[in-house]
Amino acid sequence: MSDNDGVEAVVFDLDGVLIDSEPLWEQVRRQVVAEYGGRWTDEAQSRLMGMSTPEWARYLSDGLGVDLPPDDVAALVIERMGAGYAERLPLIPGAVEAVRTMAARWPLGLASSSPQALIEAVLDAAALGDVFTVALST
């Protein structure tokens, strides 16, 4: 067996692995729904988790009644999420250390349903942009 025990690379997720983003996602989406004439439902947050940007933007617009086209919903939410991350990045304790430890041994990738702009914002704010060979959004 090789020094890397057969592992060729390690791929991380972003949301829920490196950052605790769901509370901010919910806060921002709720605000947009309220500000633009929609109605938040009890199951909205659980339905939104894991959706791609086009999916959640369409759901807010068509499913929750936000009075904006999905592309505008996506742009507004992403802008507000970026501002929230700039104010306080919700890193999971030990995440940066875990990434750096793994990067010392294997090439790293990051795959997330978060928009690419937010992936890059998080990696820059956490000073992790240099350790990932690739970081991709759905």
Short mmCIF file of C-alpha atoms in Angstrom, two decimals:
data_model
loop_
_atom_site.label_atom_id
_atom_site.label_comp_id
_atom_site.label_asym_id
_atom_site.label_seq_id
_atom_site.Cartn_x
_atom_site.Cartn_y
_atom_site.Cartn_z
CA MET A 1 0.00 0.00 0.00
CA SER A 2 1.19 3.53 -0.72
CA ASP A 3 2.04 6.15 1.84
CA ASN A 4 -1.45 7.62 1.24
CA ASP A 5 -3.24 4.30 1.90
CA GLY A 6 -4.85 4.33 -1.54
CA VAL A 7 -6.42 7.75 -1.07
CA GLU A 8 -5.81 9.97 -4.10
CA ALA A 9 -7.61 13.11 -2.93
CA VAL A 10 -10.06 14.37 -0.31
CA VAL A 11 -13.21 16.31 -1.22
CA PHE A 12 -14.91 18.53 1.33
CA ASP A 13 -18.39 20.00 1.36
CA LEU A 14 -18.75 23.60 2.49
CA ASP A 15 -22.08 24.03 4.27
CA GLY A 16 -22.30 21.96 7.43
CA VAL A 17 -18.71 20.74 7.15
CA LEU A 18 -16.56 23.88 7.08
CA ILE A 19 -19.16 26.49 7.99
CA ASP A 20 -22.45 26.48 9.88
CA SER A 21 -24.28 28.44 7.21
CA GLU A 22 -27.88 27.25 7.56
CA PRO A 23 -28.91 29.82 10.20
CA LEU A 24 -27.70 32.67 7.97
CA TRP A 25 -29.30 31.16 4.85
CA GLU A 26 -32.62 30.91 6.71
CA GLN A 27 -32.36 34.46 8.07
CA VAL A 28 -31.55 35.98 4.68
CA ARG A 29 -34.18 34.00 2.78
CA ARG A 30 -36.86 34.79 5.38
CA GLN A 31 -36.03 38.50 5.08
CA VAL A 32 -36.26 38.43 1.30
CA VAL A 33 -39.57 36.56 1.42
CA ALA A 34 -41.00 39.06 3.92
CA GLU A 35 -39.68 42.14 2.09
CA TYR A 36 -40.95 41.08 -1.32
CA GLY A 37 -44.49 39.96 -0.58
CA GLY A 38 -43.98 36.25 -0.03
CA ARG A 39 -45.12 33.98 2.76
CA TRP A 40 -42.66 31.78 4.67
CA THR A 41 -44.03 28.31 5.45
CA ASP A 42 -43.17 25.87 8.25
CA GLU A 43 -41.49 23.45 5.85
CA ALA A 44 -39.65 26.07 3.77
CA GLN A 45 -36.23 25.76 5.43
CA SER A 46 -36.13 21.97 5.28
CA ARG A 47 -37.20 22.03 1.62
CA LEU A 48 -34.52 24.61 0.73
CA MET A 49 -31.57 22.73 2.24
CA GLY A 50 -29.32 21.27 -0.45
CA MET A 51 -31.07 22.93 -3.39
CA SER A 52 -28.95 24.47 -6.12
CA THR A 53 -29.16 28.22 -6.64
CA PRO A 54 -31.63 28.01 -9.57
CA GLU A 55 -33.81 25.61 -7.57
CA TRP A 56 -34.03 27.69 -4.37
CA ALA A 57 -34.44 30.97 -6.25
CA ARG A 58 -37.35 29.50 -8.22
CA TYR A 59 -38.85 28.07 -5.01
CA LEU A 60 -38.73 31.46 -3.27
CA SER A 61 -40.21 33.19 -6.29
CA ASP A 62 -42.83 30.65 -7.39
CA GLY A 63 -43.38 28.56 -4.26
CA LEU A 64 -43.24 31.22 -1.54
CA GLY A 65 -44.59 34.11 -3.59
CA VAL A 66 -41.60 36.47 -3.69
CA ASP A 67 -42.50 39.23 -6.15
CA LEU A 68 -39.21 39.05 -8.07
CA PRO A 69 -38.01 36.81 -10.89
CA PRO A 70 -35.80 33.92 -9.75
CA ASP A 71 -32.60 35.49 -11.14
CA ASP A 72 -33.21 38.64 -9.08
CA VAL A 73 -34.02 36.57 -5.99
CA ALA A 74 -30.74 34.67 -6.39
CA ALA A 75 -28.68 37.84 -6.84
CA LEU A 76 -30.26 39.52 -3.80
CA VAL A 77 -29.84 36.50 -1.51
CA ILE A 78 -26.26 35.87 -2.63
CA GLU A 79 -25.35 39.52 -2.08
CA ARG A 80 -26.80 39.43 1.44
CA MET A 81 -25.11 36.12 2.24
CA GLY A 82 -21.78 37.57 1.16
CA ALA A 83 -22.33 40.58 3.41
CA GLY A 84 -23.21 38.25 6.29
CA TYR A 85 -20.03 36.23 5.77
CA ALA A 86 -17.99 39.44 5.64
CA GLU A 87 -19.49 40.48 8.98
CA ARG A 88 -19.00 37.10 10.69
CA LEU A 89 -17.83 33.90 9.04
CA PRO A 90 -19.55 30.98 10.82
CA LEU A 91 -16.61 28.56 10.73
CA ILE A 92 -17.16 25.21 12.41
CA PRO A 93 -14.62 24.79 15.22
CA GLY A 94 -11.61 22.83 14.02
CA ALA A 95 -12.55 23.07 10.33
CA VAL A 96 -9.55 25.13 9.24
CA GLU A 97 -7.16 22.88 11.14
CA ALA A 98 -8.74 19.75 9.63
CA VAL A 99 -8.43 21.15 6.12
CA ARG A 100 -4.80 22.13 6.62
CA THR A 101 -3.97 18.73 8.15
CA MET A 102 -5.51 16.91 5.19
CA ALA A 103 -3.87 19.27 2.69
CA ALA A 104 -0.45 18.35 4.07
CA ARG A 105 -1.06 14.78 2.91
CA TRP A 106 -3.51 14.81 -0.03
CA PRO A 107 -4.78 17.11 -2.77
CA LEU A 108 -8.07 18.72 -1.71
CA GLY A 109 -11.25 19.55 -3.55
CA LEU A 110 -14.40 21.30 -2.44
CA ALA A 111 -17.86 20.57 -3.86
CA SER A 112 -20.90 22.54 -2.73
CA SER A 113 -24.38 23.57 -3.76
CA SER A 114 -23.51 27.09 -2.56
CA PRO A 115 -22.94 29.60 -5.37
CA GLN A 116 -19.35 29.90 -6.59
CA ALA A 117 -19.09 33.51 -5.39
CA LEU A 118 -19.91 32.44 -1.83
CA ILE A 119 -17.53 29.48 -1.97
CA GLU A 120 -14.74 31.84 -2.95
CA ALA A 121 -15.74 34.39 -0.30
CA VAL A 122 -15.60 31.74 2.43
CA LEU A 123 -12.29 30.29 1.28
CA ASP A 124 -10.75 33.76 1.08
CA ALA A 125 -12.09 34.83 4.50
CA ALA A 126 -10.87 31.59 6.09
CA ALA A 127 -7.49 31.87 4.30
CA LEU A 128 -8.06 28.46 2.69
CA GLY A 129 -8.13 29.40 -0.98
CA ASP A 130 -4.58 28.22 -1.50
CA VAL A 131 -5.10 24.70 -0.15
CA PHE A 132 -7.85 23.51 -2.51
CA THR A 133 -6.86 22.28 -5.96
CA VAL A 134 -10.44 22.81 -7.11
CA ALA A 135 -13.58 24.31 -5.56
CA LEU A 136 -16.81 23.86 -7.50
CA SER A 137 -20.48 24.76 -7.16
CA THR A 138 -23.33 22.79 -8.64
#
